[in-house]
Coordinates of C-alpha atoms in Angstrom, one line a residue:
M295 CA -19.4 0.5 -21.8
N296 CA -17.2 -0.7 -24.5
V297 CA -14.3 1.2 -23.4
M298 CA -12.3 1.0 -26.5
Q299 CA -15.2 2.0 -28.7
E300 CA -16.0 5.1 -26.6
V301 CA -12.3 6.2 -26.4
L302 CA -11.9 5.8 -30.4
K303 CA -14.6 8.3 -30.5
Q304 CA -12.5 10.8 -28.7
K305 CA -9.2 10.3 -30.9
E306 CA -9.4 13.4 -32.6
Y307 CA -9.7 15.1 -29.3
A308 CA -6.7 13.0 -28.0
V309 CA -4.5 14.1 -30.8
E310 CA -5.8 17.8 -30.8
M311 CA -4.7 18.0 -27.0
R312 CA -1.4 16.2 -27.5
R313 CA -0.3 18.7 -30.4
A314 CA -1.5 21.6 -28.4
F315 CA 0.7 20.9 -25.4
H316 CA 3.5 19.7 -27.7
R317 CA 3.7 23.2 -29.3
H318 CA 3.9 24.9 -26.0
P319 CA 6.1 22.8 -23.6
E320 CA 7.0 24.2 -20.2
L321 CA 9.7 23.3 -17.8
S322 CA 9.3 21.9 -14.2
W323 CA 7.3 24.3 -11.9
N324 CA 6.7 26.8 -14.6
E325 CA 3.9 24.8 -16.5
V326 CA 1.6 27.7 -16.3
Q327 CA 0.0 27.8 -19.7
T328 CA -0.1 24.0 -19.6
A329 CA -2.1 24.2 -16.4
K330 CA -4.4 26.8 -17.6
R331 CA -5.3 24.5 -20.6
I332 CA -5.9 21.5 -18.4
R333 CA -8.2 23.6 -16.3
E334 CA -10.2 25.0 -19.1
E335 CA -10.8 21.5 -20.5
L336 CA -11.8 20.0 -17.0
T337 CA -14.2 23.2 -16.9
K338 CA -15.8 22.2 -20.3
M339 CA -16.3 18.7 -19.0
G340 CA -18.0 19.9 -15.8
I341 CA -15.3 18.4 -13.5
P342 CA -14.4 20.4 -10.5
Y343 CA -10.7 20.7 -9.7
E344 CA -8.5 22.1 -7.0
E345 CA -5.1 23.9 -7.9
V346 CA -2.1 22.6 -6.0
E347 CA 1.4 23.8 -5.8
G348 CA 0.9 26.5 -8.4
T349 CA 0.6 24.3 -11.6
G350 CA -0.6 21.2 -10.0
T351 CA -4.3 20.2 -10.7
I352 CA -6.4 17.7 -8.8
A353 CA -9.9 17.1 -10.2
T354 CA -12.5 14.8 -8.9
L355 CA -15.5 13.1 -10.8
S356 CA -18.0 11.8 -8.2
G357 CA -19.9 8.7 -9.0
K358 CA -22.8 6.9 -7.1
N359 CA -20.5 6.5 -3.8
E360 CA -17.5 8.3 -2.2
R361 CA -15.4 5.2 -2.2
P362 CA -13.6 3.5 -3.6
L363 CA -11.4 6.5 -4.3
I364 CA -9.5 5.9 -7.6
G365 CA -6.6 8.1 -8.6
L366 CA -5.3 8.5 -12.1
R367 CA -2.2 10.4 -12.4
C368 CA -0.1 11.9 -15.3
D369 CA 3.1 14.3 -15.2
I370 CA 3.0 17.6 -17.2
D371 CA 6.4 19.1 -17.6
A372 CA 8.9 19.3 -20.4
L373 CA 12.6 19.2 -20.9
P374 CA 15.5 21.7 -21.8
I375 CA 16.0 20.0 -25.2
T376 CA 15.9 21.6 -28.6
E377 CA 13.7 19.7 -30.9
I378 CA 15.1 19.2 -34.3
K379 CA 12.5 16.9 -36.0
D380 CA 10.4 19.2 -38.3
L381 CA 6.9 18.1 -37.1
P382 CA 3.9 20.7 -38.2
F383 CA 3.3 21.0 -34.3
R384 CA 6.9 21.2 -33.2
S385 CA 8.0 23.1 -30.0
E386 CA 7.4 26.9 -30.4
N387 CA 9.4 27.5 -27.2
E388 CA 13.0 27.5 -28.1
G389 CA 15.3 25.1 -26.2
V390 CA 12.2 23.5 -24.5
M391 CA 10.5 20.2 -25.7
H392 CA 8.2 17.3 -24.7
A393 CA 11.0 14.9 -25.3
C394 CA 9.7 12.4 -22.6
G395 CA 6.1 12.2 -23.8
H396 CA 4.4 14.1 -21.1
D397 CA 2.4 15.8 -23.8
G398 CA 0.9 12.5 -24.7
H399 CA 0.3 11.7 -20.9
I400 CA -1.6 14.9 -20.4
S401 CA -3.6 14.2 -23.6
M402 CA -4.6 10.7 -22.4
L403 CA -5.7 11.6 -18.9
L404 CA -7.8 14.5 -20.2
T405 CA -9.3 12.0 -22.7
A406 CA -10.0 9.5 -20.1
A407 CA -11.6 12.2 -17.9
K408 CA -13.7 13.1 -20.9
V409 CA -15.1 9.4 -21.5
L410 CA -15.8 9.0 -17.7
S411 CA -17.4 12.2 -17.3
E412 CA -19.7 11.2 -20.1
H413 CA -20.5 8.0 -18.5
R414 CA -20.3 9.0 -14.8
D415 CA -23.5 7.1 -14.2
E416 CA -21.5 3.9 -14.5
L417 CA -19.2 4.9 -11.7
K418 CA -19.7 3.2 -8.4
G419 CA -17.1 5.3 -6.7
T420 CA -15.0 8.4 -7.2
V421 CA -12.3 9.1 -9.7
R422 CA -9.4 11.6 -8.9
F423 CA -7.4 12.9 -11.9
I424 CA -3.9 14.0 -10.8
F425 CA -2.0 16.5 -13.3
Q426 CA 1.4 16.6 -11.4
P427 CA 4.1 19.1 -12.2
A428 CA 7.7 18.8 -12.1
E429 CA 8.2 15.0 -12.5
E430 CA 11.6 15.8 -14.4
H431 CA 12.7 17.8 -11.3
T432 CA 11.9 14.6 -9.1
D433 CA 10.1 16.5 -6.5
G434 CA 6.6 17.1 -7.8
A435 CA 4.9 14.1 -6.5
E436 CA 6.2 14.5 -3.2
K437 CA 5.1 18.2 -3.1
V438 CA 1.7 17.4 -4.5
L439 CA 1.2 14.6 -1.9
A440 CA 2.2 16.9 0.9
T441 CA -0.7 19.2 0.2
G442 CA -3.2 16.4 1.2
A443 CA -5.3 17.2 -1.8
V444 CA -4.9 13.9 -3.3
G445 CA -6.6 12.1 -0.3
E446 CA -6.5 8.7 0.9
L447 CA -6.6 6.6 -2.4
D448 CA -7.7 3.1 -2.5
T449 CA -5.6 2.6 -5.6
V450 CA -3.8 4.7 -8.2
A451 CA -2.5 4.2 -11.7
G452 CA 0.1 6.0 -13.7
M453 CA 1.8 5.2 -17.1
H454 CA 4.6 6.3 -19.3
I455 CA 4.8 6.4 -23.2
F456 CA 7.4 3.5 -24.0
P457 CA 9.3 3.6 -27.2
Q458 CA 10.9 0.4 -26.6
L459 CA 7.5 -1.3 -27.0
E460 CA 5.4 -1.4 -30.1
T461 CA 2.1 0.6 -30.5
G462 CA -0.9 -1.7 -29.3
T463 CA 1.0 -3.2 -26.4
I464 CA 1.2 -2.4 -22.7
S465 CA 3.3 -3.9 -19.9
V466 CA 1.9 -3.8 -16.3
D467 CA 4.2 -6.3 -14.7
P468 CA 4.1 -6.7 -11.0
G469 CA 7.2 -5.8 -8.9
P470 CA 9.9 -3.2 -9.8
R471 CA 9.4 -0.8 -12.8
Y472 CA 12.0 1.8 -12.1
T473 CA 15.1 2.0 -9.9
S474 CA 15.6 4.5 -7.1
V475 CA 17.5 7.5 -8.0
G476 CA 20.3 9.1 -6.1
F477 CA 22.9 11.9 -7.1
M478 CA 26.2 12.4 -5.7
N479 CA 28.7 15.5 -5.7
I480 CA 32.3 14.5 -4.6
R481 CA 35.1 17.2 -4.0
I482 CA 38.5 15.8 -3.8
I483 CA 40.8 18.2 -2.0
G484 CA 44.5 17.7 -2.7
K485 CA 47.6 20.1 -2.7
S486 CA 48.1 22.2 -5.7
G487 CA 51.6 22.2 -7.2
H488 CA 53.8 22.0 -10.5
G489 CA 53.2 19.0 -12.7
A490 CA 56.8 18.3 -13.0
M491 CA 57.3 17.9 -9.1
P492 CA 54.4 15.6 -8.0
H493 CA 56.2 14.8 -4.8
Y494 CA 55.5 18.5 -3.5
A495 CA 51.8 18.2 -4.3
V496 CA 48.6 16.0 -3.6
D497 CA 47.3 15.2 -7.0
P498 CA 43.4 15.3 -6.9
I499 CA 43.1 13.8 -10.2
Y500 CA 45.0 10.8 -9.3
V501 CA 43.0 10.4 -6.1
G502 CA 39.7 11.2 -8.0
A503 CA 40.6 8.4 -10.4
K504 CA 41.2 5.8 -7.5
V505 CA 37.8 6.9 -6.0
V506 CA 36.1 6.3 -9.4
D507 CA 37.5 2.9 -9.8
A508 CA 37.1 1.8 -6.0
L509 CA 33.3 2.8 -6.3
Q510 CA 32.8 0.0 -8.9
S511 CA 33.6 -2.5 -6.2
I512 CA 30.5 -1.8 -4.6
A513 CA 28.4 -3.5 -7.7
S514 CA 31.1 -6.1 -8.1
R515 CA 32.1 -7.1 -4.6
E516 CA 29.6 -5.6 -2.0
T517 CA 26.3 -6.4 -3.1
N518 CA 24.2 -9.4 -4.2
P519 CA 24.9 -10.2 -7.9
M520 CA 21.2 -10.7 -8.3
D521 CA 20.6 -6.9 -7.3
T522 CA 20.8 -4.3 -9.9
V523 CA 23.3 -1.5 -8.7
V524 CA 24.6 1.2 -10.7
V525 CA 27.1 3.8 -9.1
S526 CA 28.3 6.0 -12.1
V527 CA 30.6 8.9 -12.1
C528 CA 29.6 11.0 -15.0
T529 CA 31.6 14.2 -14.7
F530 CA 35.2 14.9 -13.6
H531 CA 36.7 18.3 -13.7
S532 CA 40.1 19.4 -12.4
G533 CA 42.7 22.0 -13.6
T534 CA 43.4 24.7 -15.9
K535 CA 46.8 24.1 -17.5
A536 CA 48.9 21.2 -18.6
N537 CA 51.7 21.7 -15.9
I538 CA 49.6 22.6 -12.9
F539 CA 48.3 20.2 -10.3
A540 CA 44.8 21.9 -9.2
E541 CA 44.0 21.7 -5.5
T542 CA 40.6 20.1 -6.1
A543 CA 38.7 17.8 -8.4
E544 CA 34.9 17.9 -8.7
L545 CA 33.0 14.6 -9.6
T546 CA 29.4 14.0 -9.8
G547 CA 27.4 10.8 -10.6
T548 CA 24.1 8.9 -10.2
V549 CA 23.3 6.0 -8.1
R550 CA 20.4 3.4 -9.0
T551 CA 18.9 0.2 -7.5
F552 CA 15.6 -1.6 -7.3
N553 CA 16.4 -2.8 -3.7
P554 CA 14.6 -0.6 -1.2
Q555 CA 17.1 -1.5 1.6
L556 CA 20.2 -1.2 -0.5
H557 CA 18.8 2.3 -1.7
K558 CA 19.0 3.4 2.1
D559 CA 22.5 1.8 2.4
L560 CA 24.3 3.1 -0.7
P561 CA 25.2 6.6 0.5
S562 CA 27.2 5.4 3.7
M563 CA 28.8 2.7 1.5
I564 CA 29.9 5.3 -1.1
E565 CA 31.1 7.8 1.5
R566 CA 33.2 5.1 3.2
I567 CA 35.1 4.2 0.1
I568 CA 35.6 7.8 -0.7
K569 CA 36.9 8.6 2.9
H570 CA 39.3 5.9 3.0
T571 CA 40.7 6.2 -0.5
C572 CA 41.4 9.7 0.1
E573 CA 43.1 9.0 3.4
A574 CA 45.3 6.4 1.7
Y575 CA 46.5 9.4 -0.8
R576 CA 46.7 12.1 1.6
A577 CA 43.7 14.0 0.4
S578 CA 40.5 15.1 1.9
Y579 CA 37.1 15.3 0.5
E580 CA 33.6 16.6 0.6
F581 CA 30.5 14.5 -0.2
E582 CA 26.8 15.4 -1.0
Y583 CA 24.3 13.0 -1.7
Y584 CA 20.8 14.3 -3.0
G585 CA 17.6 13.4 -4.9
D586 CA 16.7 10.5 -2.9
L587 CA 14.0 9.1 -5.2
P588 CA 12.6 5.5 -4.1
A589 CA 12.1 2.7 -6.7
T590 CA 8.9 2.5 -8.5
I591 CA 7.4 -0.9 -7.5
N592 CA 3.9 -2.2 -8.6
D593 CA 1.6 -3.8 -6.3
E594 CA 1.0 -7.4 -7.3
R595 CA -2.8 -7.2 -6.9
C596 CA -3.1 -4.0 -8.8
S597 CA -0.9 -5.4 -11.6
Q598 CA -3.3 -8.4 -11.8
I599 CA -6.3 -6.1 -12.0
A600 CA -4.4 -3.9 -14.7
A601 CA -3.5 -7.1 -16.7
G602 CA -7.2 -7.8 -17.1
S603 CA -7.9 -4.3 -18.2
V604 CA -5.2 -4.3 -20.8
K605 CA -6.7 -7.6 -22.2
K606 CA -10.1 -6.1 -22.2
I607 CA -9.1 -3.1 -24.5
L608 CA -6.2 -4.7 -26.6
G609 CA -6.8 -8.4 -26.4
E610 CA -4.2 -11.2 -25.2
K611 CA -1.7 -9.9 -27.6
G612 CA -1.8 -6.4 -26.2
L613 CA -0.5 -7.6 -22.7
V614 CA 3.4 -7.9 -22.8
K615 CA 6.1 -8.3 -20.3
F616 CA 9.2 -5.9 -20.0
P617 CA 11.7 -5.8 -17.4
G618 CA 12.2 -3.1 -15.0
T619 CA 14.5 -0.4 -16.2
P620 CA 17.0 1.8 -14.4
G621 CA 15.3 4.9 -14.9
G622 CA 13.7 7.1 -12.4
E623 CA 10.0 8.2 -11.9
D624 CA 8.5 10.1 -8.9
F625 CA 5.3 8.2 -9.1
S626 CA 7.2 5.9 -6.8
Y627 CA 6.0 8.3 -4.0
F628 CA 2.4 7.4 -4.8
L629 CA 3.2 3.7 -4.9
E630 CA 4.9 4.1 -1.4
R631 CA 1.7 5.5 0.1
F632 CA -1.1 3.7 -1.9
P633 CA -1.4 0.3 -3.8
G634 CA -1.2 1.0 -7.4
V635 CA 0.3 0.2 -10.9
Y636 CA 2.6 2.1 -13.2
A637 CA 2.1 0.9 -17.0
F638 CA 4.6 1.1 -19.9
V639 CA 2.5 2.0 -23.0
G640 CA 3.9 1.2 -26.2
C641 CA 4.3 3.9 -28.8
R642 CA 6.9 2.7 -31.0
N643 CA 6.3 2.6 -34.9
E644 CA 9.3 2.6 -37.2
A645 CA 7.3 3.3 -40.4
K646 CA 6.1 6.5 -38.8
D647 CA 9.7 7.5 -37.5
C648 CA 8.6 7.0 -33.8
C649 CA 11.6 4.9 -32.6
Y650 CA 13.7 7.3 -30.9
S651 CA 14.4 7.0 -27.0
L652 CA 12.9 9.3 -24.5
H653 CA 14.9 12.5 -23.8
H654 CA 16.2 12.2 -27.4
E655 CA 16.0 15.5 -29.6
R656 CA 14.0 13.4 -32.3
F657 CA 11.7 11.9 -29.9
D658 CA 8.1 11.4 -31.2
L659 CA 5.4 9.1 -30.4
D660 CA 2.9 7.1 -32.5
E661 CA -0.5 9.1 -31.7
D662 CA -2.3 5.8 -32.2
A663 CA -0.9 4.9 -28.8
L664 CA -3.0 7.8 -27.4
V665 CA -6.3 6.0 -27.6
N666 CA -4.6 2.8 -25.9
G667 CA -3.2 4.8 -22.9
A668 CA -6.5 6.6 -22.5
A669 CA -8.5 3.4 -22.7
F670 CA -6.1 1.8 -20.0
Y671 CA -6.9 4.7 -17.7
V672 CA -10.6 4.3 -18.1
Q673 CA -10.7 0.5 -17.9
Y674 CA -8.4 0.3 -14.8
A675 CA -10.9 2.8 -13.1
L676 CA -13.7 0.8 -14.0
D677 CA -12.2 -2.7 -13.1
A678 CA -10.7 -1.2 -9.9
Q679 CA -13.9 0.1 -8.4
D680 CA -15.1 -3.6 -8.3
E681 CA -12.0 -4.7 -6.5
F682 CA -11.6 -2.2 -3.8

């Protein structure tokens, strides 16, 4: 089939779906109405599905053979952000918004499912459509995979709407796409006292400031300069009054890297610095590290197949390069388990005011990009069935 031609026939459907989901965004693990609508659409297409982890949906379209088994995945949850752009289909759930484009992701995967279901006679293998909840919570993919319902995929493809790239372009570079993600809670325990008499106290703010400064030595002095390493303390709270040393200071932050080994090593490196800094200034500490999300790393062979897919639907100019970015994505759990590819689908169009970053209260996407993303899903499924 001419994939782009067939997907363009479904553009009205893609836009309708995106706007419907945009109007009714739901937070992680609460995507009840979202899941209901997805399942209604799959039923209309005659694609059987399985419900997993409450709001997750895994649908299977069978071709001539059981294998290869090709997975196509999207995320379905929204963010706790109040939308301020006055769209005719703006969010009707106050304080909740599809500010990360997952409404577009659902639309693109449903549109791909619709096209493939109408051409199932061209499928040599089987396609599994994975509508995954709670990506923003970072544990959706892990829990869905743990059910076993995904099966043993030969390859898997995912994507993200990407406002740094112009509409009409897609990046499927091999190697790192997103960094690993970790979070830390640090509690510095000092000794309270009067602000005018610091020698009777152990100031947790002073010690905390030394900890913040010392942690930066990880990136500047302990790791390879060629590695991306981010150790950021983003909140620092202590005290109630201008002349009182509080007993404790509470710090939180995030940790990022593309390097899988460094990802494993960073928690102990961080705690070592906290421990010895606190000891040096007579304080103690409590340390918690959580949200241990691995880096999203594209398989080289799958990226090569995907690059060919992009060229088929968008031409040579449609395939662009974009470096990995220090965001987080739980599709990484899929890529740890199966060979696959994660695509950045351009949706930037300044003339349409579609130029704000993800997670911005004015975020919007150029709906022409929906066709490109859906076409990529379809073309990759067709191309991969000849390679696996």
